[in-house]
Coordinates of C-alpha atoms in Angstrom, one line a residue:
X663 CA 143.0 125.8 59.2
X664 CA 140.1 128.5 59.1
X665 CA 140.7 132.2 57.9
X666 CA 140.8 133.3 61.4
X667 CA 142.8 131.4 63.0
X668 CA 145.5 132.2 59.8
X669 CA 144.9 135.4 59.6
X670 CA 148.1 136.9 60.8
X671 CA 151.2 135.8 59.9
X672 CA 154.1 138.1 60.1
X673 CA 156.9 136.9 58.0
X674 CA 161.0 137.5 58.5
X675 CA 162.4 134.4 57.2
X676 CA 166.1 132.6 58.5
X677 CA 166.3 129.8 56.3
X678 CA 169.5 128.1 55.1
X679 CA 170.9 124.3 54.0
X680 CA 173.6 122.7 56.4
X681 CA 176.6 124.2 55.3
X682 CA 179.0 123.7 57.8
X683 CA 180.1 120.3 59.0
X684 CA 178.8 117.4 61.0
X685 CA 176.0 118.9 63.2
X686 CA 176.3 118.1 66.8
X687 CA 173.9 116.6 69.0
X688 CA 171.3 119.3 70.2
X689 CA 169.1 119.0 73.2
X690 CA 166.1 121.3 72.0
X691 CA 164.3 120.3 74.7
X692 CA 167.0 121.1 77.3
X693 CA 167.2 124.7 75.3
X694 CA 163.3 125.2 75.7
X695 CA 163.5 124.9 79.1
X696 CA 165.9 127.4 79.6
X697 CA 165.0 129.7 77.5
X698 CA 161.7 130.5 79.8
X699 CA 164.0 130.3 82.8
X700 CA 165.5 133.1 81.2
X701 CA 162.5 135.2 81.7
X702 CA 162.7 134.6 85.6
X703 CA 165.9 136.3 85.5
X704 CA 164.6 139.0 83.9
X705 CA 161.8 139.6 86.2
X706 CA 161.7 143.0 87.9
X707 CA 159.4 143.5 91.0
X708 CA 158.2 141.0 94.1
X709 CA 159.3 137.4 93.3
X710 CA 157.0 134.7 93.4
X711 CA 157.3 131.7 95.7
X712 CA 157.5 129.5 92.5
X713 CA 160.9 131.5 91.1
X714 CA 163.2 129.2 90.4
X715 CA 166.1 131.5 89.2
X716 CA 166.9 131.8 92.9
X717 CA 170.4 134.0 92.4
X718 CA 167.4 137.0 91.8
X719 CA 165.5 138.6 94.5
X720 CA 162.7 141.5 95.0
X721 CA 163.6 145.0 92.8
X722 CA 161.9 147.9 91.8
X723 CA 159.3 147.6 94.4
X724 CA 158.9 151.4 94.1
X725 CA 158.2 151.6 90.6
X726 CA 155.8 154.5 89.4
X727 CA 155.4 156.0 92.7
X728 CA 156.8 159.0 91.3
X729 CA 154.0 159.3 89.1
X730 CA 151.5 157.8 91.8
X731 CA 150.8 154.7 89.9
X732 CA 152.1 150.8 91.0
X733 CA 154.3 150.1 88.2
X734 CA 155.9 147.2 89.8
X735 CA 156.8 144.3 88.0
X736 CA 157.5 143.9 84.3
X737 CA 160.9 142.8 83.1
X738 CA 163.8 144.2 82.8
X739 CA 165.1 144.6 79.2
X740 CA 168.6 143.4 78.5
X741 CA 171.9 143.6 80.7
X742 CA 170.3 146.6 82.1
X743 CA 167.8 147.9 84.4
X744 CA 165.4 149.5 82.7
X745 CA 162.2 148.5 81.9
X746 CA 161.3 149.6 78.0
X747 CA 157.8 149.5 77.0
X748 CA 157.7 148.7 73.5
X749 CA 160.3 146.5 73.5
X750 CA 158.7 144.4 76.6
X751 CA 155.6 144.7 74.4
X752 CA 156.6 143.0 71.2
X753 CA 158.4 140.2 73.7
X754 CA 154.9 139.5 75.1
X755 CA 153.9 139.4 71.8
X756 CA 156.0 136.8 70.6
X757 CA 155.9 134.9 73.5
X758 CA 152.1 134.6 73.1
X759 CA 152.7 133.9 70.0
X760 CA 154.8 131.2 71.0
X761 CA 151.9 129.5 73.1
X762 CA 148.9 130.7 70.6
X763 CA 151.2 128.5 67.7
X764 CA 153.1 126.2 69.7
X765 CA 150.7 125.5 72.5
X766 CA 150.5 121.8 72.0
X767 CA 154.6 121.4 71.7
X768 CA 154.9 123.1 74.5
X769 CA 152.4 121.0 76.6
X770 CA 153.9 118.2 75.4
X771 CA 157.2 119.4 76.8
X772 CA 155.9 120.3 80.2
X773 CA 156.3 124.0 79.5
X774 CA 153.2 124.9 78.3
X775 CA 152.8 126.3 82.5
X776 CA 155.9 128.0 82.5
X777 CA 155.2 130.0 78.8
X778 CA 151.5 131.1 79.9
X779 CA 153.8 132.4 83.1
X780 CA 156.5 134.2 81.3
X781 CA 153.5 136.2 79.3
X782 CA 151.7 136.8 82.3
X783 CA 154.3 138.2 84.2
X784 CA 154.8 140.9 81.3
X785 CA 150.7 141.2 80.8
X786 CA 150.5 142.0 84.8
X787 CA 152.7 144.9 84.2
X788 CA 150.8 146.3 81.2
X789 CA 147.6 146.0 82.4
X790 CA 149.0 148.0 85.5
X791 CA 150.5 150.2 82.9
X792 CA 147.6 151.1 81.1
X793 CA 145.2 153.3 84.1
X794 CA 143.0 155.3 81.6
X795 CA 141.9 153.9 78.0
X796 CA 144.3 156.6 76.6
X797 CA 146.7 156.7 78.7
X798 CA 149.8 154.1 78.6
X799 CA 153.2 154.2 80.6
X800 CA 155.9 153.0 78.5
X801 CA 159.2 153.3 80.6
X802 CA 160.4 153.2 83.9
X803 CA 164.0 154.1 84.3
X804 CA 166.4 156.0 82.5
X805 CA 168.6 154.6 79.9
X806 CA 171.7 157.0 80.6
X807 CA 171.7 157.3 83.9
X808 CA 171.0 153.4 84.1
X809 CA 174.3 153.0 81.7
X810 CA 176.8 155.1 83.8
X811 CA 176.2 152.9 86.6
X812 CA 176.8 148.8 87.2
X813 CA 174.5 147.8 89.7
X814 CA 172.7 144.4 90.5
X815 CA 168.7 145.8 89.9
X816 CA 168.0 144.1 93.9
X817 CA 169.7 147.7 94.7
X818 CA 170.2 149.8 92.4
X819 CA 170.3 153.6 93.2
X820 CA 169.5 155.3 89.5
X821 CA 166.2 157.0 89.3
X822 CA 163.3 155.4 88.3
X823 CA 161.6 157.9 86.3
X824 CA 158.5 156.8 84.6
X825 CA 157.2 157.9 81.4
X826 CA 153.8 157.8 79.6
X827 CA 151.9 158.9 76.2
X828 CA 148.4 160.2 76.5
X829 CA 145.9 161.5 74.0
X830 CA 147.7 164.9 74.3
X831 CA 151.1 163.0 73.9
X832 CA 150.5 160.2 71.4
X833 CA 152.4 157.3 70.6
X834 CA 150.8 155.1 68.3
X835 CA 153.8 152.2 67.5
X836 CA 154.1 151.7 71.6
X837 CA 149.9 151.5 71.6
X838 CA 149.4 149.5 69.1
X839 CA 152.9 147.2 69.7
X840 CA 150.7 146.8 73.6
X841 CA 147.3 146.0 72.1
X842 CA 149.3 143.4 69.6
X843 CA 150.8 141.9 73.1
X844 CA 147.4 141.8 75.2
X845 CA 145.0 140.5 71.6
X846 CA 147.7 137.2 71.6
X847 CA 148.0 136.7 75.3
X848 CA 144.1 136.9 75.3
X849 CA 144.0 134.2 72.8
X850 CA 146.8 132.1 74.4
X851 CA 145.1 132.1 78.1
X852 CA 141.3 131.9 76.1
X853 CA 141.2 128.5 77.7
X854 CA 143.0 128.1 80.8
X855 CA 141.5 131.1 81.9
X856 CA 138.5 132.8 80.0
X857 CA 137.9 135.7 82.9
X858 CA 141.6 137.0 82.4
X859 CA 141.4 136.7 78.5
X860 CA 138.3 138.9 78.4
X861 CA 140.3 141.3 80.5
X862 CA 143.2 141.4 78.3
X863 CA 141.2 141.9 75.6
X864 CA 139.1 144.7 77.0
X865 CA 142.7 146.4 77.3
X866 CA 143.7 146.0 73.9
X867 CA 140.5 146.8 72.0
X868 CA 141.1 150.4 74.0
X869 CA 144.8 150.8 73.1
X870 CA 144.2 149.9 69.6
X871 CA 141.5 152.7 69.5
X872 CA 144.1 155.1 71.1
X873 CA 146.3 154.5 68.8
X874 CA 144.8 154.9 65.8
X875 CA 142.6 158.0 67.4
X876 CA 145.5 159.7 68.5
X877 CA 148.6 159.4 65.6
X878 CA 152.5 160.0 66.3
X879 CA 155.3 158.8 67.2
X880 CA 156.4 157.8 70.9
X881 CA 159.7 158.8 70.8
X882 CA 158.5 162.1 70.6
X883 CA 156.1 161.8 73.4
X884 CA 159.0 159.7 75.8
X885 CA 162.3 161.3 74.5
X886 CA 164.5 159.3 77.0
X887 CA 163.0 156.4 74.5
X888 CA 164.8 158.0 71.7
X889 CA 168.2 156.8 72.2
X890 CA 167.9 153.3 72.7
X891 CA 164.6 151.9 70.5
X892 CA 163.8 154.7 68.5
X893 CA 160.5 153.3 66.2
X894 CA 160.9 154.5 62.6
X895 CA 157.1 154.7 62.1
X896 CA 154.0 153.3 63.2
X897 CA 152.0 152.5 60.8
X898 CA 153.4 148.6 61.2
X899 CA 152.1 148.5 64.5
X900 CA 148.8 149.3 63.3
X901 CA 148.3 147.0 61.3
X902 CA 150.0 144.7 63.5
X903 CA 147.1 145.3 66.6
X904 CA 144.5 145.1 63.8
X905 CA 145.7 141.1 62.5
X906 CA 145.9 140.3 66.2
X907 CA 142.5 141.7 67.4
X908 CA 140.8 140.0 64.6
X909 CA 142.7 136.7 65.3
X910 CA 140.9 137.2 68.9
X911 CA 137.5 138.4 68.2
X912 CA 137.0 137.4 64.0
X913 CA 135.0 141.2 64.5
X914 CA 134.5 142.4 61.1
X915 CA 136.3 145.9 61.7
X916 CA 139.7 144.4 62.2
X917 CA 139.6 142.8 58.4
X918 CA 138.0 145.8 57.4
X919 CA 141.1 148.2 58.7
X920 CA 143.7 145.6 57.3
X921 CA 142.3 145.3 53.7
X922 CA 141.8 149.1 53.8
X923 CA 145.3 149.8 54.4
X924 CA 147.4 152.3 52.1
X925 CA 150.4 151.5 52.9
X926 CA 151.6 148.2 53.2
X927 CA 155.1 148.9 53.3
X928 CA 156.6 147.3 50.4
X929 CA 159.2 143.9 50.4
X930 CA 160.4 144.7 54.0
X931 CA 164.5 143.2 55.0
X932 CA 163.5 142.3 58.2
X933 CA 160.7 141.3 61.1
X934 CA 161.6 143.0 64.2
X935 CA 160.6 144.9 67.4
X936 CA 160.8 147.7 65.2
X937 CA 159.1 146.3 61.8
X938 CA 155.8 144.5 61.5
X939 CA 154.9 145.3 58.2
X940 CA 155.3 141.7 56.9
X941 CA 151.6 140.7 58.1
X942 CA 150.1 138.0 55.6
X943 CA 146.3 137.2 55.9
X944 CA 146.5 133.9 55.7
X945 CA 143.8 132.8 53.0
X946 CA 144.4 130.7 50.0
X947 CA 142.8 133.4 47.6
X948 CA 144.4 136.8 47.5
X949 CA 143.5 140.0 45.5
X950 CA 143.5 143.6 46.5
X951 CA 145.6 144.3 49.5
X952 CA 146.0 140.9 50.3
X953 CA 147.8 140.3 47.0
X954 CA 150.2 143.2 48.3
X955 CA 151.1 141.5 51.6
X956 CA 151.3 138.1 50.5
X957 CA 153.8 138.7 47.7
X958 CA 155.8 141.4 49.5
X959 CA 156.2 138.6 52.8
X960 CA 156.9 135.8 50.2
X961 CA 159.7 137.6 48.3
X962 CA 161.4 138.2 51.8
X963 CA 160.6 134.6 52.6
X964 CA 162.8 133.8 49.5
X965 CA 165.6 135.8 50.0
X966 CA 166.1 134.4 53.2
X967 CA 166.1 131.0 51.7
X968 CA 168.4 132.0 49.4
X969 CA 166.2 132.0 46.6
X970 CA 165.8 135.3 45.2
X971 CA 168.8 135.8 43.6
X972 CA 170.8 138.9 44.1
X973 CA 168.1 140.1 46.7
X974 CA 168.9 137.2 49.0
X975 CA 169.9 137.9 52.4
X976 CA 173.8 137.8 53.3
X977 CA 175.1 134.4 55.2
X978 CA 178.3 134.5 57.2
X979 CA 180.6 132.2 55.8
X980 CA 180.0 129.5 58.7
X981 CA 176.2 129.8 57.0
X982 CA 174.5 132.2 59.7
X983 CA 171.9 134.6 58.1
X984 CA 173.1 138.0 59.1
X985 CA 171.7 141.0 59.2
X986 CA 173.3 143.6 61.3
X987 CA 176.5 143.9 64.2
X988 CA 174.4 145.0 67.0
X989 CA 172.5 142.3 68.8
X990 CA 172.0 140.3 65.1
X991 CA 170.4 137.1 66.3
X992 CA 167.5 138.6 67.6
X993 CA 166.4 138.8 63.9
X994 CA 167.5 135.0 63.4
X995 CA 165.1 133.8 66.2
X996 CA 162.0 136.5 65.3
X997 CA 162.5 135.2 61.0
X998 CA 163.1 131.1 62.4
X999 CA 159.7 132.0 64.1
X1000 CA 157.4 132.8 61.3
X1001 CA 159.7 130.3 59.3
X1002 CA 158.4 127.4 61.3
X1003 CA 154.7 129.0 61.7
X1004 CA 154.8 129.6 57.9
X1005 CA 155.5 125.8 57.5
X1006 CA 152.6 124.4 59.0
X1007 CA 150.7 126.8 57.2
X1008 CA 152.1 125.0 54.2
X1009 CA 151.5 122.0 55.0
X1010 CA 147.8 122.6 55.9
X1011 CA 147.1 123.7 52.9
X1012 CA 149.2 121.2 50.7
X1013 CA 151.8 123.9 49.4
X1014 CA 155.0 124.9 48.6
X1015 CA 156.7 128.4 48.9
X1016 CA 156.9 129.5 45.2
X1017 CA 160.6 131.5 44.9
X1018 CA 162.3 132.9 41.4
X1019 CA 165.0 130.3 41.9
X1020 CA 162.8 127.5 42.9
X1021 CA 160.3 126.2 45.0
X1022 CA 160.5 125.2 48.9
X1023 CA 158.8 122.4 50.7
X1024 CA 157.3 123.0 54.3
X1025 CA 160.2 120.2 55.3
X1026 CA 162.4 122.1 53.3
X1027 CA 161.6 125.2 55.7
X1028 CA 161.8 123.0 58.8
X1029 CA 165.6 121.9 58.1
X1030 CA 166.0 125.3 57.3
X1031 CA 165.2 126.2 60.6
X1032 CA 167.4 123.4 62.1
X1033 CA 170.1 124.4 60.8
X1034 CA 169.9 128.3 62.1
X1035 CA 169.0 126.5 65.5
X1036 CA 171.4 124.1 65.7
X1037 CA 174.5 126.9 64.9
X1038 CA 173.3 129.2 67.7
X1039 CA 173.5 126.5 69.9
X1040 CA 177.2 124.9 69.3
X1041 CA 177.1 123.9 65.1
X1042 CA 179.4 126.8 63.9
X1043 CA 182.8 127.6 63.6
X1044 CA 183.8 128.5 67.0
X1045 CA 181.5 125.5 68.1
X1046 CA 180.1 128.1 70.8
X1047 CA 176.8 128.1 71.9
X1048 CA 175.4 131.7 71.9
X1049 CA 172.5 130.9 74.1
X1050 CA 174.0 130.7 77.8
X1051 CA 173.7 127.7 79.5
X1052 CA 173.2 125.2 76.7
X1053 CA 176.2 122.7 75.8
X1054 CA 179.8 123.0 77.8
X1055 CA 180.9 126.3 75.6
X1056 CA 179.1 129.4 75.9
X1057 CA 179.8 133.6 76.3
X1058 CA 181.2 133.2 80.3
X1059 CA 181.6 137.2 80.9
X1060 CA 177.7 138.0 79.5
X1061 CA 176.9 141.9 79.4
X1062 CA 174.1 141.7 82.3
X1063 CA 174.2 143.7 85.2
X1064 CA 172.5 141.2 87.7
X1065 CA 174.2 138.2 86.3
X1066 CA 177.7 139.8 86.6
X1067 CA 177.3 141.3 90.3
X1068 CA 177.6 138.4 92.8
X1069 CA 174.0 137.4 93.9
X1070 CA 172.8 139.8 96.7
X1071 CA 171.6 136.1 98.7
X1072 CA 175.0 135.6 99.2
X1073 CA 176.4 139.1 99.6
X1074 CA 174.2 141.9 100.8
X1075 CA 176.8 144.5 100.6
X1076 CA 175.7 147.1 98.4
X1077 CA 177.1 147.9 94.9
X1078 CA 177.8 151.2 94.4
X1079 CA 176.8 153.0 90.8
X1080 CA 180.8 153.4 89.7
X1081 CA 182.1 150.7 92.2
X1082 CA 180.5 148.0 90.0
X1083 CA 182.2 149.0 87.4
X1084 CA 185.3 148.7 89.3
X1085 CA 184.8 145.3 91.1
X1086 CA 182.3 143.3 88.8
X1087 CA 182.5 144.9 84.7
X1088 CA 186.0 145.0 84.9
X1089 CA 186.4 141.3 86.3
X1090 CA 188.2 139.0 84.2
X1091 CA 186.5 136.4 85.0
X1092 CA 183.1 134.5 83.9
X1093 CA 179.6 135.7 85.5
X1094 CA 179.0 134.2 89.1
X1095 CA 175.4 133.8 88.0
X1096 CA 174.8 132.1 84.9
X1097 CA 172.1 133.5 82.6
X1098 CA 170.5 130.3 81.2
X1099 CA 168.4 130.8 78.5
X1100 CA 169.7 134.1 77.3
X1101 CA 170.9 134.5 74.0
X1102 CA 173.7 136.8 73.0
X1103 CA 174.0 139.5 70.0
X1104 CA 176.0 136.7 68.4
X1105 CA 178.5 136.7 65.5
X1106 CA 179.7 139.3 63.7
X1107 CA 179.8 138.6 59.5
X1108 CA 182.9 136.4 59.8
X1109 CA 181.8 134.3 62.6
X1110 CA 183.6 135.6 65.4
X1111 CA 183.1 136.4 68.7
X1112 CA 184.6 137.9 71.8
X1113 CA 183.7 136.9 74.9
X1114 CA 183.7 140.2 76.9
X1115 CA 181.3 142.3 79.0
X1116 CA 182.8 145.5 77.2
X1117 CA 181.7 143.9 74.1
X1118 CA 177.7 145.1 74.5
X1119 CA 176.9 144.8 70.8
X1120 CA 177.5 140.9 70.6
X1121 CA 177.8 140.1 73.9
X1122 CA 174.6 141.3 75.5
X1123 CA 171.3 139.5 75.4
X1124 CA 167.7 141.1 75.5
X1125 CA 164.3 139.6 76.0
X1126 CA 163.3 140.1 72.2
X1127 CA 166.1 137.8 71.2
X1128 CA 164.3 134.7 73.2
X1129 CA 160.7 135.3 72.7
X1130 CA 160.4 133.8 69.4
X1131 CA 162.7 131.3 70.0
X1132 CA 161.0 129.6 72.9
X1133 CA 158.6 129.2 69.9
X1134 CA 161.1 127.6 67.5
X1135 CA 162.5 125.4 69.9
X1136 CA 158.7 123.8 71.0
X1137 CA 158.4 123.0 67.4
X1138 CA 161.6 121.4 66.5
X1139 CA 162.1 119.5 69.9

């Protein structure tokens, strides 16, 4: 495998042996499929004849005309109906990623259509979103006055306020995370279709030179961002553009930024739409900076594979890595990811992941991956699967607006902002529409889980929990 094409490897690592019982029979290939019909779901904007999640129809078809700009289209982030820049960027990421890694898998499952889809759908929207070579809109909606109400998004009656950065109003992390998304969709789509490529990369050669140009924070630039994905810095995302644009183009200046960087952020605890910094340049021979990323991504490598000692990353006692209450699988799926990426990088070049308390073979990694997969989808102590749809046991009373709220094809009657709450949230009974595809926050640290659309911080599922594992599940099927 050359230097470019293993240049960028960004490395959060969910690795563990089988410890629970008897595993039960997965379909990966039933999974795959619906985790991209999960994406149609999520679609905001004019439907396509194609659509085959037909409980959705047409929404936000007035998107940034407040601002005087067509913003329709996009998708919607999680149970709500806002639509979230940087977190809509780093799922376009991963789901080029996905295609750029996975591409064969996936043609080999018949998906390989509907993936390129699912990242053009979101690529449409940020192309649209990006007017001016410094100017980016990152949000459409607000998050507050979104969450006081319960409404299906086909007629929803919250504002739909759009918000942008600008060279006076920086936001590097949400720049850079967009130029990340556009460089990999322009390498995924390089072949199908060269004129779109060239235009996605046209867009993400100028955000990356906005970003870095014009430094801060987005948050600061998009308050009504703060709330809900505040970024902690965005230096990641820099660097994060950079490993992607010189995956696309092997230009010189890419390498030159990454090897030049001075602050590589140290052994990192997780890879995330909010963390980057584990970016590997994937050459045999390291020195320099290099040296820096490689062994910071490999000691986080081993303590997800348990290997590192007291430094190892905790497991819930039904053998789930765990990181965090809120919405914890989405870091499972993002670290399976660059598990099962990492392994075939392994294997390419003959070698073994070199840990304090042992080494690890690419099959090694592989199982370990299996074994994550196979618990979110039924192997675990409640013998629930926490991706909707998938086996005869999953969350029935999801956190998601649309799928809660009787589909507007068989009931046109308008849902009110509070009466919503009153005659679809409070329902004590499973979702009319079933979200297949999505995958919940999960377990919490003992392995439980309840099964209620109060319940937002396990059971409500966003669009970066799926990306990467559309990825996974090509591999492993």
């Amino acid at each position: 495998m050359s230097a470019t094409s293993n240049l960028m490897l960004s490395l959060g690592f969910s690795v563990l042996l089988l410890l629970h019982g008897v595993v039960a029979s997965v379909d990966y290939g039933t999974a795959l499929t619906k985790s991209l019909l999960y994406y149609e779901a999520q679609r905001s904007g004019k439907l396509p004849s194609n659509q085959r999640v037909q409980w959705r129809a047409d929404s936000g078809l007035n998107d940034g005309s407040d601002a005087g700009i067509d913003l329709v289209g996009g998708y919607y982030d999680a149970g709500d109906n806002v639509k979230f820049g940087f977190t809509m960027a780093f799922t376009i990421t991963m789901l080029s990623w996905s295609v750029v890694e996975f591409g064969t898998q996936l043609s080999g499952k018949n998906e390989l259509s509907h993936a390129l889809e699912a990242v053009k759908w979101g690529t449409d929207y940020l192309i649209k979103s990006h007017p001016q070579s410094d100017v980016l809109y990152g949000q459409v909606g607000d998050g507050d006055s979104d969450h006081d109400c319960w409404q299906r998004p086909e007629d929803m009656t919250t504002p739909r306020t759009t918000f942008k950065i600008d060279d006076q109003h920086p936001g590097s992390d949400l720049a850079g995370e967009s130029s990340a998304a556009l460089a990999a969709a322009s390498i995924a789509f390089k072949k199908s279709d060269p004129r779109y490529s060239s235009q996605l990369l046209a867009h993400a050669k100028q955000l990356f030179e906005f970003a870095r140009n014009h430094q801060g924070l987005y948050q600061s630039s998009i308050p009504a961002a703060a709330k809900f994905y505040s970024s902690s810095g965005f230096k990641d995302e820099l660097l994060w553009a950079a490993a992607w644009l010189h995956r696309a183009t092997g230009d010189k200046i890419y390498l030159d930024f990454l090897g030049s960087a001075g602050d590589t952020g140290g052994t990192r605890s997780m890879f995330s739409w909010d963390d980057k910094f584990l970016v590997l340049e994937g050459k045999v021979e390291s020195a320099g900076t290099w040296a820096q990323y490689k062994s910071q991504a490999e000691q986080y490598i081993c303590s997800c594979v348990q290997k590192a000692g007291s430094n190892n990353v905790k497991l819930t006692p039904g053998g789930l890595l765990w990181w965090q209450p809120w919405n914890g699988l989405q870091y499972v799926t993002t670290a399976m990811f660059v598990t099962a990426a990492y392994s075939d990088y392994l294997t390419a070049g003959k070698s073994s992941l070199h840990c304090q308390a042992g080494d690890v073979t690419p099959a090694d990694l592989i199982t370990f991956v299996r074994s994550q997969v196979d618990y979110i989808l039924g192997s675990n102590p409640k013998s629930m699967s926490y991706m909707v749809g998938v086996g005869s046991n999953y969350p029935g009373k999801v956190h998601h607006r649309a799928a809660s709220i009787v589909s507007i094809k068989k009931d046109k009657t308008p849902v009110t902002c509070k009466g919503g709450f009153d005659a679809w949230f409070n329902r004590d009974a499973p979702n009319p529409n079933v979200l297949e595809g999505a995958i919940v926050g999960g377990p919490d640290l003992s392995d439980s889980y309840s099964d209620s659309r109060s319940n937002f911080q396990q059971a409500e599922p966003a669009t970066v929990s799926t990306a990467p594992f559309v990825g996974v599940l090509a591999r492993i099927a």
